Structure formats: structure tokens, C-alpha cells
Amino acid sequence: MGDWWKDRVAYQIYPRSFQDSNGDGIGDIPGIISRLDYLKALGAGIIWLSPVYRSPNEDNGYDISDYKDINPEFGTMDDMKALINEAAKRDIRIIMDLVINHTSTSHSWFQQSRDKNSPYRNYYFWRPGRENGPPNNWTSFFAEDCWEFDKKSGEYYLHLFAKGQPDLDYHNPAVIEEIKDIMRFWLDMGIAGFRCDVINIIWKSSLEDGRKKLALTGSEHYISQEGMHEILRKLRLDVLDGYDCFTVGETVFVTTRTANDLCAVERRELDMVFSFEHMETDQFFVKWFPRKFNPGRFCKTIARWQQALEWNANYFENHDQPRSISRFGNEGEYHGASAKMLGALLLTLRGTPFIYQGQEIGMTNYKFKKMEQIKDVESHNLWKKAKVMHIPKWYRWKMILRGCRDHARTPVQWDSSEFGGFSKHMPWLAPNGNYTYINVETQRNDNDSILNFYKQMILLRTSDDVIKYGSFEPVVISKRLFVYKRKLDGRTMTIALNFSGRLVKFYCAGNLLISNYARETYDGRLKPYEAIVFDEDGKAL
Ligand code: TEU
Ligand code: CA
């Protein structure tokens, strides 16, 4: 068997924004199938498919109303089977999003649970209020109360995310059985694993009031509790161990210590996690308060995680995060160089790399001008909440531009035709105007493009064991420079990255293997946003 998921590069698809096939402005499964050759040529070996299940889309599919059905906007179950099949033909394995902290309020379990005498009542947290208020003082991830009163029930239900996303109660063994059944359903269909949504908050150890905080009051009662570890072990033992699959957990506020508890091979819980610390180095406290990007802080955090974990998932982008080039690179003058430099970093770290759709062509943040252009429920809640808090409008807007998830959700830019080749119709979310020059078609034909650099780096990554399995050793971490070595069986590679628009001196005796600039020799100075992989043994690739 072997850990095939360590050998491959993963690519995340956010179906709504990937490729529309039928001209309704919404990406769909046939659209994904039509782009599998593209993904194969890129070198992707795993696809993480964001939710395609039935959903009323209050949170774009992360509010599931039927776990065993496909959202008709995306296609049919036959389309899904065809996707798994077509991907397999190309040796690409698909993992799906397992969103089990909550369902949608439209899920039949929830609808039935509204009746006090229903066997589904204890699938969720239904509680009476206190003194005309909610059962406790917790607040939600989406900048609102996390208890909603339901007239029919006469009680409140808990929702740590949007109102339409009621939390499941894992104290009820029937809930765990339901989840196992759902997992088997998809694994039997040929799915190769799961990305487990906010998996470290599924166990609420108490519903007591929390310590008052600026955000997420109550979180000490549900973040990374022991009960969560126990559930993961059950899912692993009873379901996952019977399949050739892997799991990656999305773990909020996770520390290296908890991450190790979750991923340590002998504990049999998850295979890797998405951590957040490096993604929080350009914010104060929560993501809505921008802090100037500091490469040293960012790279130190990455290095610490690299050294603390045996293996982990690496990423700089996903459907919840602004575009990495706009945050950590330079989307203007050094668009090409900085996008490639970040790609070189992602693909030469130890762990499984996850590329988010569009990252491989350097897609940038959207220049939103007003709230009406934004669809995301989280941004709209934040906007309202910040207004109630009397935060001035200009700062509120700054918060939105920093944290808005729609930056990453604009349609993939395939070519320079209208709507960027994503659809024949106006997409559900407007495409970024720069599709006329930042697009797949243009870059495919340009040897020097970001896309072709990604291909080259993915090839290096998947063919060279030092980059794949070597140890990680930091050499220099400064405000401009990040240098580290990867070592395996007496061989060494050195990776040097310039995080600035200036020339930076760095001496290396190794042979230049790859640079994101066209150059044959190295003169001891890294060009602006240059990334170089040196082979210390002088062997050519
Ligand atoms: O995200 C969980 C999460 O905590 C955040 O990254 C979240 O998106 C937010 O920005 C916090 O400020 C996962 C999914 O990735 C996200 O798309 C869902 O909305 C969320 O869970 C609920 O299912
Ligand atoms: Ca469509």
C-alpha cells in the first residue's frame, strides 16, 4: 500500500467557480470532467473537491441537506460517478469534503428534530433559553449569535456557523453511526478520502458560559477536546481502516502539539491537518484586522511547523482565504516572479502540497467596490456586526477587503474570452477583470509563465525523493530571505527564496537546478522574488 498521498500533489476545486458546462453561470461536475486533462498535465495526483452535496447554499455547500445526493446545480449522481471514473483513468484520486460539525437546517434530521418527541431531537443541541435570552453567552464564527430560537420547538438550537448550519451533537451515538454510514457510502463509490471540515470542534464538552472574548466566546468548551480525539479514532477504526484512503482535517486554532496528537501515526486519528498559524501572521487577533505582512514572521511560523510535525498538509490558499499573491507576494510589478516564488515554497516544503484553483496562474484578489458585489454570508454578517459596534465605515470596508472569502471564489480564468472562459453566461460571482491577461490559455503557450513554472516544480517534487521525503532544516530566516535545506540519504537540496523586490546576497556552493528567472548561472545574488533550488551534490536533474 504505502502512503500514496505523500507522493502526490493535491489540487483543490471549489466547484461553483471552477468551470461551467451548461451556461447557467455556475460551475458544475461536467465542467470539472472537461478540465481533467488540464489537471493531469499540471501534475495533480489528488483532487480535493469542495462540497457538491445537496444544499440550500446558505454557505455555498457547507450547509448540507442530503449527504448522499448531488446538488442539481452541479449535476447528477451519474456525473459524480463519471468524474471519479474519469479521474481514475488519469490516475487522479478524489477526496471529498466531510462537513460533519453541522448540517443544513433543511436536512431531514433537523426538520424532524424540531419536534420535541422526535428520535432526531438529540441529533442537535436543543436547549431552553435563560431569562429571555439564549442558553449561554457563546458567539459564532460568522460574527453573530450562535443560538437561534425556533418557535415550533419552543427552544433554541446551537449553530457555531450560519443560522442555517445547526451543530450536530456527538454525545449521541446515533449521530456517529450516521456519519460512518455516509463515509462508507462515498468510499464504496471510489472516493480516496476526506477533507474533514472544522473537525477539531465537533465535540462540545460543556455548554457553560465561556470567558468573554472579542470573538468566539465559548470556544474553550469545544476546541480540540478529548472527546473529538475519541470520535476520530472510532471513525478510523470502524470505517477508514477498511479502505485505501487518507484524511486531512481542517483544524482551527490548532497548535503544533494538538496537530501532533491528531496526526501521529500510532494514534490512528487523521493523516494530516490544515493548520492556520502561518495564515494568521498578517492579522491582529482575527482575520478582519489587517497587519502588515512580515516575511520573517510568516517563514518562522512555517519553519516551526515543518520541524514539529513528521508530515503535514501545506497550503497558502483555499476557498476561505484571500489570494496568496495579494497577501504574501507582489501582485503588481512582480506578479510573475512572486507567484512562482510562492509556488516554489509550497512545492519544496516537507508534506503534501495543496494548490487552490487559480493559484497556479497567479489569480489575484478582487478589487471589490461595494458590499453588493459580495455574496459570502460571513462578510455580510461581519459588515452588520461591525456597524452595530460603531466601527467607522472606512475601517469596516478595510476589514472586508482583508478577510472577504469571495476574493478566492471568483471564477477560474481559463482564457481571455468574455467571462474568462468560465461560462457563456454572467457567472454567479463576477470574474476578476484581469482575466484578459491572467489566464490559463495565455500561460499555457508561454514557457516562462507561472503555470509552466508550477508544472516544472511539480515534476521536480514528484520525481525527486529529497524534495519529497527529505528532512527540513532552516538556514536563514530574515525579513527578506528564507533559506532551508532538504536532506535525504546523504543528498542535500538548498532552497533560497527572496521575499522582497530587492537584490539579496546569499552565497551557495551548490549547483543551480531551477530558478524562477531564466538564468544559467548564479552570481551570489537573488533577484527580486527569486526562488532557486540548488543541488548541493552538483547532480543535474
Ligand atoms: O471553515 C472554517 C473556518 O473556521 C474558517 O476558515 C471560516 O471560513 C471563517 O473564515 C472563519 O473566519 C470551514 C469551511 O472551509 C468554510 O468554507 C465553511 O464556511 C465553514 O467551515 C463552515 O462549514
Ligand atoms: Ca452550470
Coordinates of C-alpha atoms and ligand atoms in Angstrom, one line a residue:
M1 CA 0.0 0.0 0.0
G2 CA 2.3 2.8 1.1
D3 CA 1.4 6.3 1.8
W4 CA 0.5 7.3 -1.8
W5 CA -0.9 10.6 -0.6
K6 CA 2.7 11.6 0.3
D7 CA 3.8 11.1 -3.2
R8 CA 1.2 13.3 -4.9
V9 CA 0.4 16.9 -5.3
A10 CA -3.2 17.9 -4.4
Y11 CA -5.4 20.4 -6.1
Q12 CA -8.5 21.9 -4.5
I13 CA -11.6 22.5 -6.6
Y14 CA -14.3 24.9 -5.5
P15 CA -17.0 23.5 -7.9
R16 CA -19.1 26.7 -8.1
S17 CA -16.2 28.6 -9.5
F18 CA -14.2 26.1 -11.5
Q19 CA -15.9 25.5 -14.8
D20 CA -19.5 25.9 -16.0
S21 CA -20.6 23.5 -18.7
N22 CA -24.2 24.4 -19.3
G23 CA -24.2 28.2 -19.4
D24 CA -26.1 28.9 -16.2
G25 CA -23.1 30.8 -14.7
I26 CA -22.5 28.1 -12.0
G27 CA -19.6 25.7 -12.2
D28 CA -20.5 22.0 -12.3
I29 CA -19.3 18.4 -12.4
P30 CA -19.3 18.0 -16.2
G31 CA -17.2 21.2 -16.2
I32 CA -14.7 19.6 -13.9
I33 CA -14.6 16.5 -16.1
S34 CA -13.8 18.6 -19.1
R35 CA -10.7 20.0 -17.3
L36 CA -9.3 16.8 -16.0
D37 CA -6.7 16.7 -18.8
Y38 CA -5.6 20.1 -17.7
L39 CA -5.1 18.9 -14.1
K40 CA -3.3 15.8 -15.4
A41 CA -0.9 18.0 -17.4
L42 CA -0.3 20.2 -14.4
G43 CA 0.7 17.1 -12.4
A44 CA -2.1 16.9 -9.9
G45 CA -2.5 13.5 -8.4
I46 CA -5.3 14.2 -5.9
I47 CA -8.3 16.5 -6.2
W48 CA -9.9 17.8 -3.1
L49 CA -13.5 18.5 -4.1
S50 CA -15.3 21.1 -2.0
P51 CA -18.9 20.1 -1.3
V52 CA -21.1 19.0 -4.2
Y53 CA -23.8 17.6 -2.0
R54 CA -27.4 18.8 -1.9
S55 CA -27.5 22.2 -0.2
P56 CA -29.6 25.3 0.0
N57 CA -26.3 27.2 -0.3
E58 CA -26.5 29.5 2.7
D59 CA -22.8 28.8 3.0
N60 CA -22.2 27.5 -0.6
G61 CA -22.5 23.8 0.1
Y62 CA -21.0 23.8 3.6
D63 CA -24.6 23.5 4.7
I64 CA -25.6 20.0 3.6
S65 CA -29.2 18.9 3.3
D66 CA -28.5 15.5 1.9
Y67 CA -25.1 13.8 2.2
K68 CA -25.9 11.1 -0.3
D69 CA -27.2 13.3 -3.1
I70 CA -25.6 15.8 -5.5
N71 CA -26.7 19.4 -5.7
P72 CA -28.7 19.6 -9.0
E73 CA -26.8 22.8 -9.9
F74 CA -23.7 20.7 -10.1
G75 CA -25.1 17.7 -11.9
T76 CA -26.3 14.2 -11.0
M77 CA -25.0 11.2 -9.2
D78 CA -24.1 9.7 -12.6
D79 CA -22.0 12.8 -13.3
M80 CA -20.2 12.3 -10.0
K81 CA -19.6 8.6 -10.8
A82 CA -18.3 9.7 -14.2
L83 CA -16.0 12.2 -12.5
I84 CA -14.5 9.6 -10.2
N85 CA -14.1 7.2 -13.1
E86 CA -12.5 9.7 -15.5
A87 CA -10.2 10.9 -12.8
A88 CA -9.1 7.3 -12.0
K89 CA -8.3 6.8 -15.7
R90 CA -5.8 9.6 -15.3
D91 CA -4.5 8.3 -12.0
I92 CA -6.1 11.2 -10.1
R93 CA -7.8 10.3 -6.8
I94 CA -10.6 12.4 -5.4
I95 CA -11.2 13.3 -1.8
M96 CA -14.4 14.9 -0.7
D97 CA -15.3 17.4 1.9
L98 CA -16.7 15.8 5.0
V99 CA -18.8 18.5 6.7
I100 CA -20.0 16.9 9.9
N101 CA -19.8 19.5 12.6
H102 CA -23.2 20.7 11.3
T103 CA -25.8 20.0 8.7
S104 CA -28.2 22.4 7.0
T105 CA -31.4 23.3 8.7
S106 CA -33.1 21.9 5.6
H107 CA -31.7 18.4 6.4
S108 CA -34.5 16.0 7.2
W109 CA -32.8 15.1 10.5
F110 CA -33.0 18.8 11.6
Q111 CA -36.6 19.2 10.3
Q112 CA -37.7 16.2 12.3
S113 CA -35.7 17.3 15.3
R114 CA -37.8 20.4 15.6
D115 CA -40.5 18.1 17.1
K116 CA -39.6 17.5 20.8
N117 CA -40.6 13.9 20.7
S118 CA -38.8 13.0 17.6
P119 CA -35.9 10.4 17.7
Y120 CA -33.9 13.1 15.9
R121 CA -34.3 15.6 18.8
N122 CA -30.9 14.7 20.3
Y123 CA -29.1 14.9 17.0
Y124 CA -28.7 18.6 17.6
F125 CA -28.3 20.9 20.6
W126 CA -31.8 22.0 21.5
R127 CA -31.9 23.9 24.8
P128 CA -34.4 26.2 26.6
G129 CA -33.3 29.9 26.9
R130 CA -32.4 31.7 30.1
E131 CA -34.1 35.0 31.2
N132 CA -35.5 35.7 27.8
G133 CA -32.1 35.1 26.3
P134 CA -30.1 32.3 24.7
P135 CA -28.9 29.3 26.7
N136 CA -25.3 30.6 27.0
N137 CA -23.1 33.5 26.0
W138 CA -21.3 31.9 23.1
T139 CA -20.7 33.7 19.8
S140 CA -20.4 32.2 16.3
F141 CA -17.6 32.0 13.8
F142 CA -19.7 34.1 11.5
A143 CA -20.0 37.3 13.6
E144 CA -23.4 36.7 15.1
D145 CA -25.2 34.9 17.9
C146 CA -24.9 31.2 17.8
W147 CA -28.3 30.3 19.2
E148 CA -31.4 30.6 17.2
F149 CA -34.9 30.4 18.7
D150 CA -37.3 28.1 16.9
K151 CA -41.0 28.8 17.5
K152 CA -42.1 25.3 16.6
S153 CA -39.7 23.8 19.1
G154 CA -40.1 26.4 21.8
E155 CA -36.3 26.1 22.2
Y156 CA -33.0 27.3 20.8
Y157 CA -30.6 25.4 18.7
L158 CA -26.8 25.8 18.6
H159 CA -25.1 26.9 15.3
L160 CA -21.4 27.8 15.5
F161 CA -21.6 29.0 11.9
A162 CA -24.5 30.5 10.0
K163 CA -28.1 30.2 11.2
G164 CA -28.7 27.6 8.5
Q165 CA -25.9 25.4 9.9
P166 CA -27.1 23.7 13.2
D167 CA -24.3 21.8 15.1
L168 CA -24.7 18.0 15.5
D169 CA -24.4 16.6 18.9
Y170 CA -21.7 13.9 19.1
H171 CA -22.8 12.8 22.6
N172 CA -25.5 10.9 20.7
P173 CA -24.0 7.6 19.4
A174 CA -26.7 7.5 16.7
V175 CA -25.1 10.6 15.1
I176 CA -21.7 8.8 14.9
E177 CA -23.4 5.8 13.2
E178 CA -25.0 8.1 10.6
I179 CA -21.6 9.6 9.8
K180 CA -20.0 6.3 9.4
D181 CA -22.7 5.3 7.0
I182 CA -22.2 8.4 4.9
M183 CA -18.4 7.8 4.8
R184 CA -18.9 4.2 3.7
F185 CA -21.3 5.3 1.0
W186 CA -18.7 7.6 -0.6
L187 CA -15.7 5.4 0.0
D188 CA -17.6 2.5 -1.6
M189 CA -18.2 4.7 -4.6
G190 CA -14.4 5.1 -5.1
I191 CA -13.5 8.2 -3.1
A192 CA -10.0 8.2 -1.8
G193 CA -10.6 10.0 1.5
F194 CA -11.9 13.2 3.1
R195 CA -11.0 16.7 4.0
C196 CA -12.7 17.0 7.3
D197 CA -14.3 20.4 7.8
V198 CA -13.6 22.1 11.2
I199 CA -13.1 18.6 12.6
N200 CA -11.5 19.7 15.9
I201 CA -14.6 21.5 17.1
I202 CA -17.1 18.6 16.8
W203 CA -17.0 17.7 20.5
K204 CA -18.6 20.2 22.8
S205 CA -17.5 19.2 26.3
S206 CA -19.9 21.6 28.0
L207 CA -22.5 24.3 27.2
E208 CA -21.4 26.5 30.1
D209 CA -20.8 30.2 29.6
G210 CA -17.4 31.0 28.1
R211 CA -14.8 33.5 29.1
K212 CA -15.8 36.7 27.3
K213 CA -13.7 37.4 24.3
L214 CA -13.6 39.7 21.3
A215 CA -14.5 36.7 19.1
L216 CA -15.6 33.2 19.7
T217 CA -16.7 33.4 23.3
G218 CA -17.2 29.8 24.5
S219 CA -14.5 28.2 22.3
E220 CA -12.6 26.8 25.3
H221 CA -15.5 24.3 25.6
Y222 CA -15.2 22.9 22.1
I223 CA -11.8 23.5 20.5
S224 CA -9.7 20.3 20.4
Q225 CA -11.4 18.5 23.2
E226 CA -10.5 14.9 24.2
G227 CA -13.9 13.7 23.0
M228 CA -13.0 14.8 19.5
H229 CA -9.9 12.5 19.5
E230 CA -12.1 9.6 20.6
I231 CA -14.6 10.1 17.8
L232 CA -11.8 10.3 15.2
R233 CA -10.3 7.0 16.5
K234 CA -13.7 5.4 16.1
L235 CA -14.2 6.7 12.5
R236 CA -10.7 5.5 11.7
L237 CA -11.1 2.0 13.2
D238 CA -14.6 1.3 12.1
V239 CA -14.5 2.9 8.7
L240 CA -11.3 4.4 7.3
D241 CA -9.0 1.5 8.1
G242 CA -11.0 -0.7 5.7
Y243 CA -10.2 1.5 2.7
D244 CA -7.1 2.7 0.9
C245 CA -7.7 6.3 1.8
F246 CA -6.4 9.3 3.7
T247 CA -7.9 12.2 5.7
V248 CA -6.8 15.7 6.2
G249 CA -8.5 17.7 8.9
E250 CA -9.3 21.3 8.8
T251 CA -8.3 22.3 12.4
V252 CA -9.0 25.8 13.7
F253 CA -6.8 27.3 16.4
V254 CA -4.7 24.2 16.3
T255 CA -1.2 24.2 18.0
T256 CA 1.7 22.0 16.9
R257 CA 1.1 19.9 19.9
T258 CA -2.6 19.2 19.1
A259 CA -1.7 18.7 15.5
N260 CA 0.8 16.0 16.5
D261 CA -1.9 14.3 18.6
L262 CA -4.2 14.3 15.6
C263 CA -1.6 13.1 13.1
A264 CA 0.8 10.8 15.0
V265 CA 0.6 7.6 13.1
E266 CA 0.3 5.4 16.2
R267 CA -2.7 7.3 17.5
R268 CA -4.7 6.4 14.4
E269 CA -6.8 9.6 14.0
L270 CA -6.1 11.7 11.0
D271 CA -3.2 11.7 8.4
M272 CA -2.6 15.4 8.3
V273 CA -4.2 18.7 9.2
F274 CA -4.6 22.2 7.7
S275 CA -3.2 24.5 10.4
F276 CA -3.8 28.2 10.4
E277 CA -0.9 29.8 12.3
H278 CA 1.1 30.8 9.2
M279 CA -2.1 32.2 7.6
E280 CA -2.6 34.4 10.7
T281 CA 0.7 36.2 10.7
D282 CA -0.7 39.1 8.7
Q283 CA -3.6 39.8 11.1
F284 CA -4.2 41.0 14.6
F285 CA -6.3 38.6 16.6
V286 CA -8.9 37.8 14.0
K287 CA -8.5 38.0 10.2
W288 CA -10.6 41.2 9.9
F289 CA -7.8 43.2 11.5
P290 CA -5.1 43.5 8.9
R291 CA -1.4 43.5 10.0
K292 CA 1.4 44.3 7.6
F293 CA 2.8 41.2 6.0
N294 CA 6.2 40.3 7.5
P295 CA 8.0 37.6 5.6
G296 CA 10.2 36.7 8.7
R297 CA 7.1 36.1 10.9
F298 CA 5.5 34.1 8.1
C299 CA 8.5 31.9 7.4
K300 CA 9.4 31.4 11.0
T301 CA 5.9 30.0 11.6
I302 CA 6.2 27.7 8.6
A303 CA 9.6 26.5 9.8
R304 CA 8.4 25.8 13.3
W305 CA 5.5 23.7 11.9
Q306 CA 7.9 21.9 9.5
Q307 CA 10.1 20.9 12.3
A308 CA 7.3 20.0 14.8
L309 CA 5.4 17.5 12.6
E310 CA 6.5 14.3 10.9
W311 CA 4.3 15.1 8.0
N312 CA 1.6 17.7 7.3
A313 CA -0.6 19.4 4.7
N314 CA 0.9 22.6 3.2
Y315 CA -1.2 25.4 1.7
F316 CA -1.3 29.1 1.2
E317 CA -4.7 29.4 -0.4
N318 CA -8.2 27.9 -0.2
H319 CA -11.8 29.0 -0.7
D320 CA -11.8 30.8 2.6
Q321 CA -8.6 32.8 2.2
P322 CA -7.7 35.8 0.1
R323 CA -5.3 35.1 -2.8
S324 CA -1.7 34.4 -1.6
I325 CA 0.0 36.6 -4.2
S326 CA -2.0 39.6 -3.0
R327 CA -1.0 38.9 0.6
F328 CA 2.5 37.4 0.6
G329 CA 3.8 38.3 -2.8
N330 CA 3.6 41.3 -5.1
E331 CA 0.6 41.3 -7.4
G332 CA 1.8 44.3 -9.3
E333 CA 5.4 44.7 -10.7
Y334 CA 6.5 41.2 -9.6
H335 CA 3.3 39.3 -10.3
G336 CA 5.0 36.5 -12.2
A337 CA 8.1 36.3 -10.1
S338 CA 6.3 36.4 -6.7
A339 CA 3.6 33.9 -7.8
K340 CA 6.3 31.5 -8.8
M341 CA 8.4 32.1 -5.7
L342 CA 5.4 31.2 -3.5
G343 CA 4.8 28.1 -5.7
A344 CA 8.4 27.1 -5.2
L345 CA 8.0 27.4 -1.5
L346 CA 4.8 25.4 -1.4
L347 CA 6.2 22.6 -3.5
T348 CA 9.6 22.2 -1.7
L349 CA 8.3 22.0 1.8
R350 CA 8.0 18.7 3.6
G351 CA 4.4 17.5 3.5
T352 CA 1.6 17.1 1.0
P353 CA 1.2 20.4 -1.0
F354 CA -2.3 21.6 -1.8
I355 CA -2.8 24.0 -4.7
Y356 CA -6.0 26.0 -4.8
Q357 CA -7.6 26.5 -8.2
G358 CA -6.2 29.6 -10.0
Q359 CA -3.1 29.8 -7.7
E360 CA -1.1 28.1 -10.5
I361 CA -1.8 31.1 -12.8
G362 CA -1.4 33.7 -10.1
M363 CA -5.0 34.8 -9.7
T364 CA -5.3 37.9 -7.5
N365 CA -7.7 39.4 -5.1
Y366 CA -10.8 41.1 -6.5
K367 CA -11.0 44.9 -6.2
F368 CA -14.4 45.0 -4.6
K369 CA -16.0 48.4 -4.5
K370 CA -19.2 47.8 -2.6
M371 CA -21.0 45.2 -0.4
E372 CA -23.5 44.4 -3.2
Q373 CA -20.7 42.8 -5.1
I374 CA -20.1 40.3 -2.3
K375 CA -22.1 37.1 -1.8
D376 CA -20.4 35.5 1.1
V377 CA -22.6 35.2 4.2
E378 CA -19.6 35.6 6.5
S379 CA -18.7 39.0 5.1
H380 CA -22.3 40.2 5.2
N381 CA -22.6 39.2 8.9
L382 CA -19.4 40.9 9.7
W383 CA -20.4 44.0 8.0
K384 CA -23.6 44.2 10.0
K385 CA -21.9 43.3 13.3
A386 CA -19.1 45.9 12.8
K387 CA -21.8 48.6 12.1
V388 CA -23.6 47.7 15.4
M389 CA -20.2 48.0 17.1
H390 CA -19.9 51.6 15.6
I391 CA -16.7 50.8 13.7
P392 CA -16.4 53.6 11.1
K393 CA -17.4 52.7 7.6
W394 CA -13.9 53.2 6.1
Y395 CA -12.4 50.8 8.5
R396 CA -15.3 48.3 8.1
W397 CA -14.5 48.3 4.4
K398 CA -10.8 47.7 5.1
M399 CA -11.8 44.7 7.2
I400 CA -13.9 43.3 4.4
L401 CA -11.2 43.7 1.8
R402 CA -8.8 42.0 4.1
G403 CA -10.9 39.0 5.1
C404 CA -13.5 38.5 2.4
R405 CA -13.7 34.9 1.2
D406 CA -15.1 35.9 -2.2
H407 CA -11.5 37.0 -3.2
A408 CA -10.8 33.3 -3.8
R409 CA -14.2 32.4 -5.2
T410 CA -14.2 34.4 -8.4
P411 CA -14.4 32.1 -11.5
V412 CA -11.2 30.4 -12.7
Q413 CA -9.7 32.4 -15.6
W414 CA -9.3 30.0 -18.4
D415 CA -8.9 32.3 -21.4
S416 CA -9.5 36.0 -22.5
S417 CA -13.0 35.5 -23.9
E418 CA -16.0 37.0 -22.1
F419 CA -16.3 35.8 -18.5
G420 CA -12.8 34.3 -18.8
G421 CA -13.9 31.1 -20.5
F422 CA -15.6 30.0 -17.2
S423 CA -19.1 30.3 -18.7
K424 CA -21.1 31.7 -21.6
H425 CA -23.4 33.4 -19.1
M426 CA -22.7 36.0 -16.4
P427 CA -21.2 33.9 -13.6
W428 CA -22.8 33.8 -10.1
L429 CA -19.9 35.9 -8.9
A430 CA -18.3 38.4 -11.3
P431 CA -14.9 37.4 -12.7
N432 CA -11.8 39.4 -11.9
G433 CA -11.3 41.9 -14.7
N434 CA -7.7 40.9 -15.1
Y435 CA -8.8 37.6 -16.8
T436 CA -7.9 39.4 -20.1
Y437 CA -4.2 38.9 -19.3
I438 CA -4.1 36.5 -16.4
N439 CA -5.5 33.2 -17.8
V440 CA -4.6 29.6 -18.5
E441 CA -4.7 29.9 -22.3
T442 CA -2.1 32.7 -22.4
Q443 CA 0.1 30.9 -19.9
R444 CA -0.1 27.6 -21.5
N445 CA 1.6 29.0 -24.6
D446 CA 4.3 30.9 -22.7
N447 CA 7.3 28.8 -21.5
D448 CA 8.1 31.5 -18.9
S449 CA 4.6 31.5 -17.4
I450 CA 3.6 30.9 -13.8
L451 CA 1.6 27.8 -15.0
N452 CA 4.6 26.3 -16.7
F453 CA 6.8 27.0 -13.6
Y454 CA 4.3 25.2 -11.5
K455 CA 4.4 22.2 -13.9
Q456 CA 8.2 22.2 -13.6
M457 CA 8.2 22.4 -9.8
I458 CA 5.5 19.7 -9.5
L459 CA 7.6 17.5 -11.7
L460 CA 10.6 18.1 -9.5
R461 CA 8.6 17.4 -6.4
T462 CA 7.0 14.2 -7.6
S463 CA 10.2 12.8 -9.1
D464 CA 12.9 13.7 -6.6
D465 CA 12.9 11.9 -3.2
V466 CA 14.9 14.6 -1.5
I467 CA 12.3 17.2 -2.1
K468 CA 9.5 14.7 -1.3
Y469 CA 10.8 12.9 1.8
G470 CA 13.9 14.8 2.9
S471 CA 14.3 16.4 6.3
F472 CA 13.7 20.1 6.6
E473 CA 16.4 22.3 8.1
P474 CA 16.0 26.1 8.2
V475 CA 19.2 28.0 7.3
V476 CA 18.3 31.7 7.1
I477 CA 15.0 33.4 8.0
S478 CA 15.1 37.1 7.8
K479 CA 12.8 39.9 6.7
R480 CA 13.7 39.3 3.0
L481 CA 15.2 35.8 2.8
F482 CA 14.1 32.3 3.5
V483 CA 16.6 29.5 3.0
Y484 CA 16.3 25.9 4.0
K485 CA 17.8 22.6 3.2
R486 CA 16.1 19.3 2.5
K487 CA 18.3 16.2 3.1
L488 CA 17.9 12.5 2.4
D489 CA 20.4 9.6 2.3
G490 CA 23.4 11.9 2.1
R491 CA 21.9 14.1 -0.6
T492 CA 21.1 17.8 0.0
M493 CA 19.0 20.4 -1.8
T494 CA 19.0 24.0 -0.7
I495 CA 16.1 26.3 -1.4
A496 CA 16.6 30.0 -1.3
L497 CA 13.7 32.4 -1.6
N498 CA 13.7 36.2 -1.9
F499 CA 10.6 37.7 -0.3
S500 CA 11.4 41.2 -1.5
G501 CA 11.7 43.4 -4.5
R502 CA 15.4 44.0 -3.9
L503 CA 18.5 42.1 -4.8
V504 CA 19.6 40.0 -1.9
K505 CA 23.0 38.5 -1.3
F506 CA 23.2 34.8 -0.5
Y507 CA 26.2 32.5 -1.0
C508 CA 25.6 29.0 -2.0
A509 CA 28.1 26.5 -3.3
G510 CA 25.5 24.1 -4.9
N511 CA 24.5 23.9 -8.5
L512 CA 21.6 25.9 -9.7
L513 CA 18.9 23.5 -10.6
I514 CA 15.8 25.6 -11.0
S515 CA 15.2 29.4 -10.8
N516 CA 12.0 31.3 -11.5
Y517 CA 14.1 33.6 -13.7
A518 CA 15.7 32.5 -16.9
R519 CA 19.3 32.2 -15.9
E520 CA 22.0 29.6 -16.3
T521 CA 24.4 30.6 -13.5
Y522 CA 24.2 32.0 -10.1
D523 CA 26.2 35.1 -9.1
G524 CA 25.6 35.1 -5.4
R525 CA 22.6 37.5 -5.5
L526 CA 18.9 36.6 -5.6
K527 CA 16.8 38.8 -8.0
P528 CA 13.5 40.3 -6.8
Y529 CA 11.3 37.5 -5.5
E530 CA 13.6 35.0 -6.9
A531 CA 13.3 31.3 -5.9
I532 CA 16.3 29.0 -6.5
V533 CA 16.6 25.3 -5.9
F534 CA 20.3 24.3 -5.5
D535 CA 21.5 20.8 -5.8
E536 CA 24.4 20.6 -3.3
D537 CA 25.7 17.4 -4.9
G538 CA 26.1 19.0 -8.2
K539 CA 24.0 16.4 -9.9
A540 CA 21.9 17.7 -12.7
L541 CA 18.2 16.7 -12.8
Ligands
TEU1 O1 -14.1 26.8 7.6 C1 -13.9 27.0 8.9 C2 -13.3 28.3 9.4 O2 -13.2 28.4 10.6 C3 -12.9 29.4 8.6 O3 -11.8 29.3 7.9 C4 -14.0 30.2 8.1 O4 -14.1 30.1 6.8 C5 -14.0 31.6 8.5 O5 -13.4 32.3 7.5 C6 -13.6 32.0 9.9 O6 -13.5 33.4 9.9 C7 -14.8 25.7 7.1 C8 -15.0 25.8 5.6 O7 -13.8 25.8 5.0 C9 -15.8 27.1 5.3 O8 -15.9 27.3 3.9 C10 -17.2 26.9 5.9 O9 -17.9 28.1 5.8 C11 -17.1 26.6 7.4 O10 -16.1 25.6 7.7 C12 -18.4 26.1 7.9 O11 -18.6 24.8 7.3
CA2 CA -23.5 25.0 -14.7

